[in-house]
Coordinates of C-alpha atoms in Angstrom, one line a residue:
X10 CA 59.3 44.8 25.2
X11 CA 61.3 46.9 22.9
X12 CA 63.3 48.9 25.0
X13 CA 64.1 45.5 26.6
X14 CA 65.4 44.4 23.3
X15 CA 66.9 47.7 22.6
X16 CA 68.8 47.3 25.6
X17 CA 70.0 43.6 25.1
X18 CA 71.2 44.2 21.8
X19 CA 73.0 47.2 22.8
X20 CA 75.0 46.0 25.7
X21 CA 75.9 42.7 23.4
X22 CA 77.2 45.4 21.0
X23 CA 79.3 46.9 23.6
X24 CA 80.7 43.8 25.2
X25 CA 81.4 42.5 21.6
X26 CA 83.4 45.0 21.0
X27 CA 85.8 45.4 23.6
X28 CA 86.6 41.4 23.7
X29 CA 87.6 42.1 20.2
X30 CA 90.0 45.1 21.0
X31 CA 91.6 43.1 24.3
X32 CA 92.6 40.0 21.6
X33 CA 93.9 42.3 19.1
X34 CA 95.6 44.2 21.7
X35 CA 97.4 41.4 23.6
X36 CA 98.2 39.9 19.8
X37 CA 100.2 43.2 19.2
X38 CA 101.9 42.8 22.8
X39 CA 103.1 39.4 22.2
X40 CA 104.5 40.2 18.7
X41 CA 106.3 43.2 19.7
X42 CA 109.9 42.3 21.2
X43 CA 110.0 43.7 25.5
X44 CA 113.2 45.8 24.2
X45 CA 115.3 47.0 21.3
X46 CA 118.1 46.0 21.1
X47 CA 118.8 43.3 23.4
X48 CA 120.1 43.8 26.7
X49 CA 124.0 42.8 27.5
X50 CA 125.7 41.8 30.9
X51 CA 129.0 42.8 31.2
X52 CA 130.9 40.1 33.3
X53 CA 134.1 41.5 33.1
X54 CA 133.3 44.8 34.3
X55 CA 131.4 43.6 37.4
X56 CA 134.9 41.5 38.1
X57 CA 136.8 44.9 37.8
X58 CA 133.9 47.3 40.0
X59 CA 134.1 44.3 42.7
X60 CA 137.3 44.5 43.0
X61 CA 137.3 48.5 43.1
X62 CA 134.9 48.1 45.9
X63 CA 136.9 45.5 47.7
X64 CA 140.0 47.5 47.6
X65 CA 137.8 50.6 49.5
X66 CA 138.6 50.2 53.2
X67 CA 136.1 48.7 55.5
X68 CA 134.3 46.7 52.7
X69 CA 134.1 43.6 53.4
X70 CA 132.1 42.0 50.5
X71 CA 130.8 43.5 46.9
X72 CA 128.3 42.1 44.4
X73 CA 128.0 43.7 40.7
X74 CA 125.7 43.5 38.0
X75 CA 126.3 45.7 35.0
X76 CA 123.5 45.2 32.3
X77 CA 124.6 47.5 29.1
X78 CA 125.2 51.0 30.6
X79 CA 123.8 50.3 34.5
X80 CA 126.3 49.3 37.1
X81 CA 124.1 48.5 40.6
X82 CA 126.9 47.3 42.9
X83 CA 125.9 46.4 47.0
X84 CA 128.4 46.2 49.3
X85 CA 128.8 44.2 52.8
X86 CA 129.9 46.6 55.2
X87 CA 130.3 45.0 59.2
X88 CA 131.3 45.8 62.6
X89 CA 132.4 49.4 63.6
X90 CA 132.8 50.0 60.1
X91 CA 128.6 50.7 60.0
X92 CA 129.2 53.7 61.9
X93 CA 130.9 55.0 57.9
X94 CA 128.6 54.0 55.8
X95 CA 127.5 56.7 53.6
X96 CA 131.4 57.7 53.3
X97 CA 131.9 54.4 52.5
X98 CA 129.3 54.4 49.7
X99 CA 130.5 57.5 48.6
X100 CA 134.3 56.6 48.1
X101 CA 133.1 53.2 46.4
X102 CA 131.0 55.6 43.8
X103 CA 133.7 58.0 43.3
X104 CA 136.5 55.3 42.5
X105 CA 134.0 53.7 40.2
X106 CA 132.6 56.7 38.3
X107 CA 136.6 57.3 37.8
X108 CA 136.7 53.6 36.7
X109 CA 133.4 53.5 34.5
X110 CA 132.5 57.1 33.3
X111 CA 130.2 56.1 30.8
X112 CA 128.1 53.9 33.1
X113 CA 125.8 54.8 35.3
X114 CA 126.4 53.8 39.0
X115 CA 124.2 52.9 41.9
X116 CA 125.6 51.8 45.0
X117 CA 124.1 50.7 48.4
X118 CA 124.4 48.5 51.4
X119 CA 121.2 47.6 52.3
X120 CA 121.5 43.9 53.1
X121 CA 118.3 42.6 51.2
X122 CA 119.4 44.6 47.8
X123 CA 123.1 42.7 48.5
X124 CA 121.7 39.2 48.2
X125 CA 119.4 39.8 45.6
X126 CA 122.2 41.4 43.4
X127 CA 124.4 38.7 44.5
X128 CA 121.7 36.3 43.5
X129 CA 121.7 38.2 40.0
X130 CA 125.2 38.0 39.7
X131 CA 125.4 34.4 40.0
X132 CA 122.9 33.2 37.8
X133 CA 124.2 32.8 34.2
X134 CA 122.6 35.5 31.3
X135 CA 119.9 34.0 29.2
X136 CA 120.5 33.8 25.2
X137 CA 116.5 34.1 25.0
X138 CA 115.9 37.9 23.9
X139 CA 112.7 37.9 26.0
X140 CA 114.5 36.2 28.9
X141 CA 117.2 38.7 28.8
X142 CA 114.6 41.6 28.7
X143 CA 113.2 40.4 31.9
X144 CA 116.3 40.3 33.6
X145 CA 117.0 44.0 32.7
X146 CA 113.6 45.0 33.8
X147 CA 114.4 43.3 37.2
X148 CA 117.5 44.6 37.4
X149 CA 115.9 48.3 36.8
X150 CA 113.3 47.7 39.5
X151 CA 116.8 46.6 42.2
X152 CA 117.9 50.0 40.7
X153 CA 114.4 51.9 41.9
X154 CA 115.3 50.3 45.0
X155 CA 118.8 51.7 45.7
X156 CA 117.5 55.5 44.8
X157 CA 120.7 56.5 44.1

């Protein structure tokens, strides 16, 4: 009967325990900000590497977003002009690094990354730090995506 109660008393001490660390723990997550300091789109720029990208031959469509130092750009490529794609991508990066060299520069034309780019590119930036933070972390995993 004991070692029953030993038992008991000691798994209640353990389960105690970590549902106390878990509250604390989330507590600290939702008091510290997702990232320092906040993220900032660059509209302009992505204006300016869109038209870079449109002025490349055989382009036929480009969709920017630049979130502080990351410019992810896709580009619509059709017809015959498939058969060029990675010179195409290549001559859109190289005008661009020459445009932006601080930035750094991903470019693709995989037709799922261009619409969810464009997607990003159309919807206005959030004033809400945490909002913004998300955005950037999306943005980031688009990047992961591009490998490049």
């Amino acid at each position: 009967m004991r070692a029953i109660l030993a038992i008991l008393m000691l798994t209640l001490a353990i389960t105690g325990c970590t549902g106390n660390n878990s509250a604390q723990t989330k507590k600290k997550n939702d008091a510290e900000p997702l990232c320092t300091p906040a993220p900032v789109r660059y509209t302009q720029w992505e204006e300016q590497a869109k038209a870079i990208a449109g002025s490349v031959n055989g382009v036929d469509e480009a969709a920017a977003v630049q979130i502080d130092k990351d410019l992810n750009l896709a580009i619509k490529v059709s017809n015959f002009n498939r058969f060029r794609l990675e010179s195409i991508e290549k001559e859109v990066a190289g005008k661009l690094k020459e445009a932006f060299p601080d930035s750094n520069i991903h470019v693709t034309s995989d037709k799922r990354l261009f619409s969810d780019l464009q997607a990003m590119s159309s919807a206005p930036w959030p004033t809400d730090v945490k909002e913004a933070c998300k955005k950037k972390k999306e943005s980031k995993e688009l990047e992961k995506k591009m490998r490049g």
